[in-house]
């Protein structure tokens, strides 16, 4: 797959990208555990078929010490024993918040209650914003055909500093 368009070679794309990256940095600086952030981003990216973002979040998670077993099981987290109850709640929110157009009723009250059981107000805000942000990133990458495979851990941080 060849990229269709490079947003970072376009004035509007560059301006938007800087602001978009700034929002991601706000979330990275939150108290929502970084492992949870990467797992949620990975799961939404899997659902959306975004190779670029899957590549990025797998490699960032690996660099942060995430185990290969957990990364391999994200797609089947409900049938796995390697995720905490808090992570399961976050993954359920990621799935329900991502599948809005799949005739899904949105985020269920049950999932919301599980999220609130495990995350404080700041972490919940970060989690909701993260689900929205990764879905937007997935859409931009899929629309412009950004392939996975060339990301190296730390590239995002380097690009934002």
XYZ file of N, CA and C in Angstrom:
483
model
N 0.845 -1.176 0.000
C 0.000 0.000 0.000
C 0.889 1.237 0.000
N 0.631 2.127 -0.918
C 1.358 3.384 -0.977
C 0.525 4.489 -0.341
N 1.178 5.369 0.429
C 0.437 6.494 1.006
C -0.202 7.337 -0.096
N -1.400 7.820 0.180
C -2.108 8.684 -0.770
C -1.686 10.137 -0.631
N -1.362 10.527 0.592
C -1.179 11.943 0.888
C -0.362 12.057 2.163
N 0.535 13.013 2.221
C 1.320 13.252 3.425
C 0.797 14.522 4.086
N 0.052 14.345 5.164
C -0.501 15.496 5.884
C 0.591 16.416 6.412
N 1.782 15.865 6.658
C 2.854 16.664 7.244
C 3.652 17.442 6.210
N 3.230 17.362 4.975
C 3.814 18.195 3.926
C 2.822 19.265 3.478
N 1.750 19.422 4.225
C 0.699 20.381 3.904
C 0.559 21.355 5.060
N 0.433 22.632 4.771
C 0.378 23.657 5.822
C -0.750 23.409 6.816
N -1.926 23.131 6.314
C -3.057 22.875 7.216
C -2.810 21.602 8.008
N -2.325 20.556 7.336
C -2.033 19.303 8.013
C -1.007 19.465 9.117
N 0.022 20.270 8.874
C 1.062 20.514 9.882
C 0.480 21.264 11.079
N -0.293 22.299 10.821
C -0.902 23.063 11.920
C -1.812 22.178 12.762
N -2.637 21.393 12.075
C -3.544 20.501 12.775
C -2.755 19.438 13.539
N -1.748 18.874 12.895
C -0.950 17.827 13.518
C -0.290 18.274 14.810
N 0.206 19.502 14.842
C 0.829 20.021 16.064
C -0.185 20.104 17.199
N -1.360 20.573 16.899
C -2.398 20.677 17.927
C -2.884 19.293 18.344
N -3.018 18.405 17.379
C -3.432 17.028 17.640
C -2.418 16.344 18.554
N -1.142 16.502 18.241
C -0.081 15.913 19.061
C -0.085 16.513 20.463
N -0.395 17.787 20.559
C -0.479 18.440 21.869
C -1.550 17.814 22.747
N -2.665 17.436 22.138
C -3.722 16.781 22.922
C -3.259 15.409 23.395
N -2.514 14.717 22.550
C -1.983 13.407 22.950
C -1.024 13.559 24.123
N -0.226 14.625 24.123
C 0.712 14.843 25.226
C -0.008 15.123 26.539
N -1.153 15.793 26.454
C -1.960 16.008 27.666
C -2.355 14.657 28.252
N -2.783 13.751 27.400
C -3.195 12.428 27.868
C -2.006 11.625 28.383
N -0.863 11.716 27.709
C 0.336 11.001 28.169
C 0.751 11.475 29.559
N 0.497 12.738 29.857
C 0.857 13.296 31.155
C -0.184 13.072 32.236
N -1.275 12.422 31.903
C -2.335 12.182 32.882
C -1.968 11.008 33.791
N -2.815 10.770 34.779
C -2.581 9.653 35.697
C -3.150 8.332 35.175
N -3.758 8.359 33.995
C -4.194 7.102 33.385
C -2.938 6.305 33.052
N -2.814 5.078 33.560
C -1.579 4.319 33.340
C -1.212 4.222 31.859
N 0.064 4.384 31.579
C 0.537 4.368 30.196
C 0.246 3.035 29.520
N 0.359 1.932 30.277
C 0.040 0.625 29.707
C -1.414 0.591 29.249
N -2.302 1.137 30.044
C -3.721 1.180 29.681
C -3.908 2.029 28.437
N -3.208 3.144 28.362
C -3.315 4.002 27.182
C -2.910 3.247 25.920
N -1.823 2.508 25.980
C -1.358 1.782 24.796
C -2.298 0.638 24.440
N -2.809 -0.076 25.438
C -3.738 -1.176 25.172
C -5.027 -0.668 24.534
N -5.558 0.429 25.058
C -6.781 1.024 24.502
C -6.542 1.497 23.078
N -5.427 2.167 22.852
C -5.106 2.655 21.506
C -4.920 1.490 20.534
N -4.291 0.435 20.993
C -4.098 -0.743 20.161
C -5.436 -1.383 19.813
N -6.312 -1.542 20.794
C -7.593 -2.213 20.527
C -8.445 -1.411 19.551
N -8.559 -0.118 19.740
C -9.346 0.699 18.812
C -8.745 0.632 17.407
N -7.425 0.657 17.329
C -6.749 0.602 16.032
C -6.975 -0.737 15.344
N -7.016 -1.821 16.119
C -7.330 -3.128 15.543
C -8.736 -3.126 14.948
N -9.685 -2.605 15.691
C -11.075 -2.562 15.224
C -11.179 -1.743 13.940
N -10.457 -0.638 13.889
C -10.520 0.266 12.741
C -9.610 -0.157 11.584
N -8.827 -1.202 11.770
C -7.950 -1.679 10.705
C -6.851 -0.711 10.340
N -6.306 -0.013 11.324
C -5.277 0.993 11.076
C -3.886 0.418 11.343
N -3.240 -0.059 10.284
C -1.917 -0.656 10.409
C -0.881 0.295 10.979
N -0.945 1.558 10.579
C 0.012 2.550 11.064
C -0.077 2.685 12.588
N -1.285 2.824 13.104
C -1.452 3.015 14.552
C -1.220 1.726 15.337
N -1.579 0.571 14.756
C -1.274 -0.699 15.407
C 0.238 -0.819 15.569
N 0.967 -0.542 14.509
C 2.429 -0.583 14.525
C 2.978 0.325 15.624
N 2.497 1.544 15.653
C 2.972 2.532 16.627
C 2.716 2.074 18.066
N 1.496 1.665 18.353
C 1.151 1.355 19.744
C 1.726 0.028 20.224
N 1.900 -0.932 19.345
C 2.593 -2.162 19.735
C 4.041 -1.842 20.091
N 4.700 -1.066 19.260
C 6.115 -0.768 19.492
C 6.326 0.124 20.709
N 5.432 1.087 20.921
C 5.546 1.924 22.125
C 5.293 1.094 23.381
N 4.317 0.196 23.310
C 4.026 -0.660 24.462
C 5.198 -1.595 24.758
N 5.782 -2.177 23.716
C 6.954 -3.046 23.901
C 8.098 -2.275 24.538
N 8.339 -1.067 24.048
C 9.433 -0.245 24.579
C 9.199 0.117 26.043
N 7.931 0.204 26.431
C 7.598 0.526 27.820
C 7.572 -0.719 28.703
N 7.901 -1.886 28.119
C 7.993 -3.100 28.912
C 6.776 -4.013 28.864
N 5.819 -3.709 28.001
C 4.634 -4.560 27.895
C 5.034 -5.931 27.356
N 4.400 -6.979 27.874
C 4.747 -8.339 27.440
C 4.132 -8.659 26.085
N 4.828 -9.513 25.352
C 4.329 -9.956 24.054
C 3.009 -10.692 24.212
N 2.865 -11.473 25.259
C 1.632 -12.233 25.472
C 0.429 -11.306 25.586
N 0.570 -10.250 26.363
C -0.558 -9.323 26.528
C -0.861 -8.601 25.208
N 0.167 -8.209 24.482
C -0.062 -7.529 23.209
C -0.754 -8.450 22.212
N -0.363 -9.709 22.204
C -0.985 -10.667 21.286
C -2.440 -10.950 21.668
N -2.772 -10.796 22.922
C -4.116 -11.143 23.390
C -5.087 -9.968 23.430
N -4.653 -8.777 23.090
C -5.548 -7.617 23.145
C -6.807 -7.839 22.307
N -6.648 -8.410 21.130
C -7.807 -8.623 20.257
C -8.805 -9.615 20.857
N -8.345 -10.462 21.764
C -9.210 -11.458 22.402
C -9.201 -11.265 23.917
N -9.243 -10.032 24.343
C -9.097 -9.743 25.769
C -10.187 -10.379 26.629
N -11.379 -10.527 26.093
C -12.460 -11.139 26.872
C -12.186 -12.615 27.166
N -11.417 -13.259 26.302
C -11.106 -14.675 26.462
C -9.695 -14.873 27.021
N -9.193 -13.880 27.730
C -7.827 -13.914 28.246
C -7.817 -13.675 29.747
N -6.760 -14.122 30.380
C -6.623 -13.959 31.828
C -5.511 -12.992 32.208
N -4.950 -12.289 31.234
C -3.754 -11.484 31.492
C -4.044 -10.002 31.731
N -5.309 -9.608 31.711
C -5.653 -8.197 31.897
C -6.369 -7.997 33.224
N -6.042 -6.906 33.890
C -6.692 -6.593 35.161
C -8.149 -6.203 34.906
N -8.941 -6.177 35.969
C -10.337 -5.747 35.834
C -10.412 -4.308 35.325
N -9.501 -3.466 35.776
C -9.478 -2.073 35.313
C -9.163 -2.010 33.818
N -8.189 -2.787 33.374
C -7.850 -2.818 31.947
C -9.008 -3.367 31.121
N -9.689 -4.372 31.637
C -10.851 -4.928 30.938
C -11.937 -3.868 30.772
N -12.165 -3.082 31.809
C -13.155 -2.008 31.728
C -12.743 -0.991 30.662
N -11.471 -0.637 30.633
C -10.975 0.326 29.644
C -11.081 -0.241 28.231
N -10.775 -1.517 28.063
C -10.881 -2.142 26.743
C -12.336 -2.228 26.287
N -13.246 -2.495 27.208
C -14.672 -2.515 26.860
C -15.123 -1.124 26.414
N -14.687 -0.096 27.125
C -15.026 1.277 26.735
C -14.451 1.596 25.360
N -13.217 1.180 25.115
C -12.594 1.423 23.812
C -13.408 0.763 22.701
N -13.809 -0.478 22.912
C -14.585 -1.177 21.885
C -15.947 -0.525 21.663
N -16.662 -0.270 22.721
C -18.004 0.295 22.588
C -17.957 1.726 22.060
N -16.942 2.465 22.446
C -16.789 3.834 21.959
C -16.292 3.907 20.524
N -15.717 2.826 20.041
C -15.217 2.764 18.665
C -16.282 2.233 17.708
N -17.105 1.333 18.162
C -18.093 0.666 17.301
C -19.427 1.408 17.231
N -19.425 2.696 17.317
C -20.656 3.480 17.335
C -21.512 3.281 16.089
N -20.900 3.086 14.951
C -21.651 2.970 13.704
C -22.049 1.528 13.388
N -21.702 0.583 14.229
C -21.995 -0.825 13.979
C -23.324 -1.246 14.596
N -24.305 -0.354 14.563
C -25.610 -0.621 15.161
C -25.473 -0.945 16.646
N -24.443 -0.446 17.234
C -24.198 -0.633 18.655
C -24.883 0.503 19.413
N -25.415 0.243 20.568
C -26.107 1.313 21.298
C -25.183 2.342 21.945
N -23.912 2.265 21.661
C -22.958 3.175 22.305
C -22.363 2.499 23.525
N -21.860 3.277 24.432
C -21.265 2.726 25.645
C -22.389 2.338 26.603
N -22.397 1.081 26.989
C -23.451 0.572 27.876
C -23.292 1.132 29.289
N -24.389 1.132 30.015
C -24.352 1.553 31.424
C -23.452 0.617 32.231
N -23.459 -0.660 31.884
C -22.620 -1.635 32.587
C -21.138 -1.310 32.402
N -20.748 -1.038 31.164
C -19.346 -0.689 30.907
C -18.984 0.602 31.613
N -19.862 1.593 31.530
C -19.588 2.867 32.189
C -19.405 2.674 33.693
N -20.253 1.857 34.303
C -20.148 1.601 35.745
C -18.820 0.922 36.075
N -18.380 -0.001 35.220
C -17.096 -0.680 35.447
C -15.936 0.309 35.328
N -15.999 1.206 34.360
C -14.962 2.233 34.215
C -14.916 3.098 35.467
N -16.060 3.547 35.920
C -16.104 4.447 37.084
C -15.678 3.745 38.366
N -15.821 2.434 38.411
C -15.383 1.654 39.563
C -13.861 1.647 39.680
N -13.178 1.735 38.541
C -11.720 1.577 38.523
C -10.928 2.856 38.275
N -11.571 3.888 37.758
C -10.850 5.105 37.379
C -11.463 6.331 38.032
N -10.595 7.224 38.525
C -11.076 8.477 39.119
C -11.504 9.443 38.009
N -11.953 10.628 38.379
C -12.472 11.582 37.399
C -11.432 11.957 36.334
N -10.206 12.235 36.752
C -9.169 12.620 35.789
C -8.827 11.463 34.850
N -8.742 10.270 35.392
C -8.443 9.103 34.558
C -9.601 8.795 33.609
N -10.821 8.968 34.085
C -11.991 8.746 33.225
C -12.003 9.761 32.090
N -11.735 11.017 32.416
C -11.674 12.050 31.367
C -10.594 11.703 30.349
N -9.439 11.284 30.826
C -8.348 10.921 29.921
C -8.739 9.726 29.059
N -9.417 8.764 29.637
C -9.828 7.568 28.898
C -10.841 7.906 27.806
N -11.829 8.725 28.130
C -12.822 9.143 27.137
C -12.139 9.920 26.007
N -11.275 10.846 26.371
C -10.566 11.641 25.355
C -9.642 10.768 24.518
N -9.006 9.774 25.137
C -8.123 8.871 24.413
C -8.890 8.070 23.363
N -10.057 7.562 23.725
C -10.858 6.795 22.765
C -11.232 7.678 21.577
N -11.621 8.911 21.855
C -11.955 9.835 20.762
C -10.727 10.153 19.916
N -9.597 10.391 20.565
C -8.375 10.772 19.861
C -7.845 9.647 18.975
N -7.798 8.414 19.501
C -7.255 7.326 18.693
C -8.171 7.024 17.516
N -9.465 7.170 17.696
C -10.381 6.964 16.571
C -10.148 8.015 15.491
N -9.894 9.247 15.881
C -9.596 10.295 14.900
C -8.271 9.999 14.193
N -7.275 9.588 14.950
C -5.969 9.260 14.352
C -6.112 8.092 13.377
N -6.865 7.074 13.764
C -7.092 5.927 12.878
C -7.731 6.373 11.576
N -8.699 7.237 11.662
C -9.398 7.675 10.461
C -8.479 8.459 9.521
N -7.672 9.338 10.085
C -6.747 10.097 9.235
C -5.747 9.159 8.551
N -5.219 8.196 9.297
C -4.227 7.287 8.728
C -4.840 6.349 7.694
N -6.054 5.870 7.954
C -6.706 4.965 6.996
C -7.103 5.721 5.727
N -7.655 6.924 5.873
C -8.066 7.718 4.711
C -6.883 8.003 3.792
N -5.732 8.322 4.390
C -4.561 8.694 3.586
C -3.635 7.513 3.287
N -4.065 6.293 3.668
C -3.298 5.061 3.413
C -1.901 5.100 4.029
N -1.810 5.369 5.307
C -0.515 5.338 5.985
C -0.227 3.901 6.403
N 0.766 3.266 5.820
C 1.029 1.846 6.109
C 1.727 1.653 7.450
N 1.536 0.484 8.011
C 2.250 0.112 9.216
C 3.577 -0.528 8.859
N 4.496 -0.549 9.818
C 5.748 -1.261 9.631
C 6.999 -0.443 9.799
N 6.916 0.859 9.615
C 8.139 1.666 9.668
C 8.285 2.478 10.951
N 7.312 2.403 11.842
C 7.385 3.190 13.083
C 8.463 2.607 13.998
N 9.174 3.477 14.672
C 10.149 3.083 15.684
C 9.761 3.733 16.990
N 9.855 2.973 18.075
C 9.476 3.495 19.393
C 10.190 4.806 19.662
N 9.454 5.779 20.151
C 10.005 7.087 20.477
C 9.834 8.123 19.383
N 9.405 7.706 18.197
C 9.258 8.656 17.099
C 8.222 9.744 17.420
N 7.127 9.373 18.076
C 6.098 10.359 18.409
C 6.653 11.397 19.372
N 7.285 10.960 20.422
C 7.853 11.889 21.403
C 8.888 12.805 20.741
N 9.708 12.242 19.870
C 10.729 13.033 19.186
C 10.087 14.090 18.281
N 8.997 13.735 17.644
C 8.336 14.668 16.741
C 7.618 15.793 17.476
N 7.290 15.587 18.748
C 6.552 16.600 19.500
C 7.449 17.470 20.354
N 8.723 17.169 20.384
C 9.611 17.994 21.231
C 10.410 18.982 20.418
